Structure formats: C-alpha cells, structure tokens
Amino acid sequence: MDNATSQLNRRTLLIGAGASGLLAALPASAHAQNLGGLGLSSILGKATDSALDKLAKPGAFYDDEDIRIGLPILGSTSSGGSGGGLLGNIFGAARNLGVIPGLDGIIRGINNAAGDAAGEAKPIFRDAIDGLSFSDAPGIIKEQDGGTQYLRSSSNDSLHAKLQPLIDSALESAGIHTQIEKLADTNSIVRQAGISREGVNKSVTDQGLDGIFSYVGNEERNFRKNPIGNLGGALGDLLGQ
C-alpha cells in the first residue's frame, strides 16, 4: 500500500470517527445520550467561534435590541450602600435619555467596545471548553442548547473574570470612560447616577456575557438542527485543518 493510499485510509477513519460523535447531536437520534466529550467540545467550540465572529462585527451588539448593552449606574443610597441598574430603567422613560446630549453616542460606543472584546475572546472561551469535564454532561445534552447551558453553569465566573479586562481595555481605547466622566461633569442627572469605572466595567461585562451566551445558544441550536450541513467545518477543526 503506497503512502497516498495509507493517508487516505487514515483520513477516512478519522472522518468516520468524527462524524459518529457529531451525528450524536441530532435531537431525535437514538445516540443522543452517547454524545462524547469530543463531540460536545467540537460543537461548543464551533458555536462560540461563530457567535463571537458575529458579535465582533461593527454595530452587532447595538443593532440587536435583544442584547443591546445599556449604560450602568451605581447610585449611592442614604445608608451608604449602592443600588444598580440601567440608566434607562432608573429614569423610567426613553424620552429622559433624549435630553442628555452625547448619551446615545456613549451607549453606541459601549456596545462597539463590547464587540471589540468579543472579537478577542475566542481563546478564553476555548480554554473554558477545553477545561470542562463531560462526565456529568449527559443529562443536559438532550437540550437543544444544553452544551451552552453547561458551559455557562460551569464557567460563567471564570469567563467573567477573563472577559472584564478585555472590556475595560476596549472601553478605554474607545475613550468611553473619559466621555462618561465629562458627561457627569456637565449633566446633573448623570452625575447623580453615581457612575463609576468599576461599575461600568462590571455591568458591561455582565450584559456582554448575556449577549454572547444568547448567540452561542442560537448557534448550538442551529448546529443541532443541521449537523450534516455543518459537518465539514467541525471535522476540519477535529482534524486540525
């Protein structure tokens, strides 16, 4: 047997093995409970990469009202504690935002910064996926976004800790922190909201993760609906191509 034939046979075996794991993602498959760590890892890796690519496109966060990030506040209370929320919720009506010049631009900038951070976040999501233990996964694999749920329940805190510096850097590069400080200097409503850099970073990271996991879940569901159609790209990942 020549080398070319040997390599072809080896690749065929690898593809067959990979296909067996990926086909287990079929929602009606009798093998759904046998989806192994390699198959689930591949699905999650593909789903997160695709989701982050979409969110990294300019305007992606802002243009999607379901995941659009709002301006956070940390308003001090009389007891010395702090209340939280979104500026729009605190002031009760969108018309109140319209009277604050520059606010919409800041919110757009925050969303664009979140998109920039999402574009840099693939390695931390891949590391989280690689670190998952799949021994307790079978109970949720049947769910159409079960892998996403498992990833979030297992890794949300560590992902938050690693994503927040990316968010802070993106906000700093976009000049958002400086813009918020200047806006607070000139507008009493914003100043009384008690916005802080730490509060902005935390809230934008919280909201950004919500958006990312929403998109990852959608990508996982789409993959499970059409695993054969997505087979090539996932097998390319499995084979290192």
Coordinates of C-alpha atoms in Angstrom, one line a residue:
M1 CA 0.0 0.0 0.0
D2 CA 1.5 3.3 -1.0
N3 CA 1.8 6.3 1.3
A4 CA -1.0 8.2 -0.5
T5 CA -3.5 5.3 -0.1
S6 CA -2.4 4.9 3.5
Q7 CA -3.0 8.6 4.3
L8 CA -6.4 8.5 2.5
N9 CA -7.5 5.5 4.6
R10 CA -6.3 7.1 7.8
R11 CA -8.3 10.3 7.0
T12 CA -11.4 8.3 6.1
L13 CA -11.2 6.6 9.5
L14 CA -10.8 10.0 11.3
I15 CA -13.7 11.5 9.4
G16 CA -15.8 8.5 10.3
A17 CA -14.9 8.7 13.9
G18 CA -15.6 12.4 14.0
A19 CA -18.9 12.0 12.2
S20 CA -20.0 9.5 14.7
G21 CA -19.6 11.9 17.6
L22 CA -21.1 14.9 15.7
L23 CA -24.1 12.9 14.5
A24 CA -25.0 12.3 18.1
A25 CA -26.1 15.9 18.2
L26 CA -29.2 15.1 16.2
P27 CA -32.2 15.9 18.5
A28 CA -34.1 12.8 17.6
S29 CA -31.1 10.5 17.4
A30 CA -31.1 7.3 19.4
H31 CA -27.5 8.1 20.2
A32 CA -28.2 11.5 21.7
Q33 CA -27.1 10.4 25.2
N34 CA -23.9 9.0 23.8
L35 CA -22.5 12.3 22.6
G36 CA -19.0 12.2 23.8
G37 CA -16.7 14.9 25.2
L38 CA -15.0 15.3 21.8
G39 CA -18.4 15.8 20.0
L40 CA -19.7 18.3 22.6
S41 CA -16.4 20.1 22.7
S42 CA -16.4 20.4 19.0
I43 CA -20.0 21.7 18.9
L44 CA -19.3 24.3 21.6
G45 CA -16.1 25.4 20.0
K46 CA -17.8 25.9 16.7
A47 CA -20.8 27.6 18.3
T48 CA -18.7 30.0 20.3
D49 CA -16.4 30.9 17.4
S50 CA -19.4 31.6 15.2
A51 CA -21.2 33.6 17.9
L52 CA -18.1 35.7 18.7
D53 CA -17.4 36.3 15.0
K54 CA -21.0 37.7 14.5
L55 CA -20.8 39.9 17.6
A56 CA -17.4 41.3 16.6
K57 CA -18.9 42.9 13.5
P58 CA -19.4 46.7 13.9
G59 CA -22.8 47.5 15.3
A60 CA -23.7 43.9 16.2
F61 CA -24.5 44.5 19.9
Y62 CA -26.2 47.8 19.4
D63 CA -28.3 46.8 16.4
D64 CA -29.8 43.8 18.2
E65 CA -32.3 45.1 20.7
D66 CA -32.4 41.8 22.5
I67 CA -28.8 42.1 23.6
R68 CA -28.1 45.8 23.3
I69 CA -26.0 47.0 26.3
G70 CA -27.3 49.9 28.3
L71 CA -25.4 52.4 30.5
P72 CA -25.0 51.1 34.0
I73 CA -25.2 53.1 37.1
L74 CA -24.2 52.7 40.8
G75 CA -26.4 55.1 42.7
S76 CA -25.5 55.6 46.4
T77 CA -28.2 55.2 48.9
S78 CA -28.7 57.1 52.2
S79 CA -27.4 54.1 54.1
G80 CA -24.1 54.1 52.2
G81 CA -24.9 51.1 50.1
S82 CA -25.4 51.2 46.4
G83 CA -28.3 50.5 44.0
G84 CA -27.8 49.3 40.5
G85 CA -29.5 49.1 37.1
L86 CA -29.5 50.7 33.8
L87 CA -29.8 54.4 33.4
G88 CA -32.9 54.0 31.2
N89 CA -34.6 51.9 33.9
I90 CA -33.8 54.4 36.6
F91 CA -35.2 57.4 34.8
G92 CA -38.2 55.4 33.7
A93 CA -38.7 56.5 30.1
A94 CA -36.7 56.7 26.9
R95 CA -37.6 60.4 26.5
N96 CA -35.5 61.2 29.5
L97 CA -32.4 59.9 27.7
G98 CA -33.1 62.1 24.7
V99 CA -32.5 65.3 26.8
I100 CA -28.9 64.2 27.7
P101 CA -26.6 65.3 24.8
G102 CA -24.0 62.7 24.0
L103 CA -25.6 59.8 25.8
D104 CA -26.6 57.9 22.8
G105 CA -23.1 58.1 21.4
I106 CA -21.7 56.8 24.6
I107 CA -24.1 53.8 24.6
R108 CA -23.2 53.1 21.0
G109 CA -19.5 53.3 22.0
I110 CA -20.1 50.8 24.8
N111 CA -21.7 48.4 22.5
N112 CA -19.0 48.7 19.9
A113 CA -16.4 48.2 22.7
A114 CA -18.2 45.0 23.7
G115 CA -18.0 43.8 20.1
D116 CA -14.2 44.5 20.1
A117 CA -13.8 42.5 23.3
A118 CA -15.9 39.7 21.8
G119 CA -13.5 39.6 18.9
E120 CA -10.6 39.0 21.3
A121 CA -12.5 36.5 23.5
K122 CA -12.1 33.2 21.4
P123 CA -9.1 31.9 23.4
I124 CA -10.8 32.3 26.8
F125 CA -13.9 30.5 25.6
R126 CA -11.8 27.8 24.0
D127 CA -9.9 27.4 27.3
A128 CA -13.1 27.1 29.2
I129 CA -14.4 24.5 26.9
D130 CA -11.2 22.5 27.0
G131 CA -11.4 22.6 30.8
L132 CA -14.9 21.1 31.0
S133 CA -15.5 17.7 32.5
F134 CA -18.1 15.9 30.5
S135 CA -18.7 13.2 33.0
D136 CA -21.8 15.0 34.3
A137 CA -23.0 16.3 30.9
P138 CA -25.3 13.6 29.5
G139 CA -28.3 14.8 31.5
I140 CA -28.3 18.1 29.6
I141 CA -27.1 17.0 26.2
K142 CA -30.7 16.4 25.1
E143 CA -31.4 20.1 25.4
Q144 CA -31.1 21.9 22.1
D145 CA -28.7 24.4 23.8
G146 CA -27.6 22.0 26.6
G147 CA -23.9 22.5 25.8
T148 CA -24.3 26.2 26.2
Q149 CA -26.2 25.9 29.4
Y150 CA -23.5 23.5 30.7
L151 CA -20.7 25.9 29.7
R152 CA -22.3 28.8 31.4
S153 CA -23.1 27.0 34.6
S154 CA -19.6 25.6 34.8
S155 CA -17.5 28.5 33.7
N156 CA -19.5 31.8 34.0
D157 CA -17.4 33.2 36.8
S158 CA -14.1 32.4 35.3
L159 CA -15.2 33.7 31.9
H160 CA -16.5 36.9 33.5
A161 CA -13.1 37.4 35.2
K162 CA -11.2 37.0 32.0
L163 CA -13.6 39.0 29.8
Q164 CA -13.7 42.0 32.1
P165 CA -10.1 43.2 31.4
L166 CA -10.9 42.9 27.6
I167 CA -14.0 45.0 28.2
D168 CA -12.1 47.6 30.2
S169 CA -9.3 47.8 27.6
A170 CA -11.9 48.2 24.8
L171 CA -13.8 50.9 26.7
E172 CA -10.5 52.7 27.4
S173 CA -9.4 52.6 23.8
A174 CA -12.7 53.9 22.7
G175 CA -12.5 56.8 25.2
I176 CA -15.7 55.7 26.9
H177 CA -14.6 56.2 30.4
T178 CA -13.4 59.7 29.6
Q179 CA -16.6 60.5 27.8
I180 CA -18.7 59.4 30.8
E181 CA -16.6 61.4 33.2
K182 CA -17.1 64.5 31.1
L183 CA -20.8 63.9 30.7
A184 CA -21.1 63.6 34.5
D185 CA -19.3 66.9 34.9
T186 CA -21.8 68.7 32.7
N187 CA -25.1 66.9 33.5
S188 CA -26.5 66.5 37.0
I189 CA -28.7 63.6 36.1
V190 CA -25.7 61.5 35.0
R191 CA -23.7 62.8 37.9
Q192 CA -26.3 61.8 40.5
A193 CA -26.4 58.3 39.0
G194 CA -23.1 57.7 40.5
I195 CA -21.5 56.0 37.5
S196 CA -18.0 54.6 38.2
R197 CA -15.4 52.9 36.0
E198 CA -15.6 49.7 38.1
G199 CA -19.4 49.7 37.8
V200 CA -19.3 50.3 34.1
N201 CA -16.8 47.5 33.5
K202 CA -18.8 45.0 35.6
S203 CA -22.2 45.9 34.1
V204 CA -20.9 45.9 30.5
T205 CA -19.2 42.5 31.1
D206 CA -22.4 41.1 32.7
Q207 CA -24.6 42.3 29.8
G208 CA -21.9 41.3 27.2
L209 CA -21.8 37.8 28.5
D210 CA -25.6 37.6 28.4
G211 CA -25.5 38.5 24.7
I212 CA -22.6 36.2 24.0
F213 CA -24.3 33.2 25.6
S214 CA -27.6 34.1 23.8
Y215 CA -25.8 33.9 20.5
V216 CA -23.8 30.8 21.4
G217 CA -27.1 29.1 22.3
N218 CA -28.6 30.0 19.0
E219 CA -25.5 28.7 17.1
E220 CA -25.7 25.4 19.0
R221 CA -29.4 25.0 18.3
N222 CA -28.8 25.7 14.6
F223 CA -26.0 23.2 14.5
R224 CA -28.1 20.5 16.1
K225 CA -30.9 21.1 13.6
N226 CA -28.5 20.6 10.7
P227 CA -25.4 18.7 11.9
I228 CA -24.7 17.2 8.5
G229 CA -24.7 20.6 6.8
N230 CA -22.2 21.8 9.4
L231 CA -20.1 18.6 9.4
G232 CA -17.3 19.8 7.2
G233 CA -16.3 22.8 9.3
A234 CA -16.5 20.9 12.5
L235 CA -14.4 18.0 11.1
G236 CA -11.9 20.5 9.9
D237 CA -11.5 21.6 13.5
L238 CA -11.2 17.9 14.7
L239 CA -8.5 17.2 12.0
G240 CA -6.6 20.4 12.7
Q241 CA -7.3 21.9 9.3

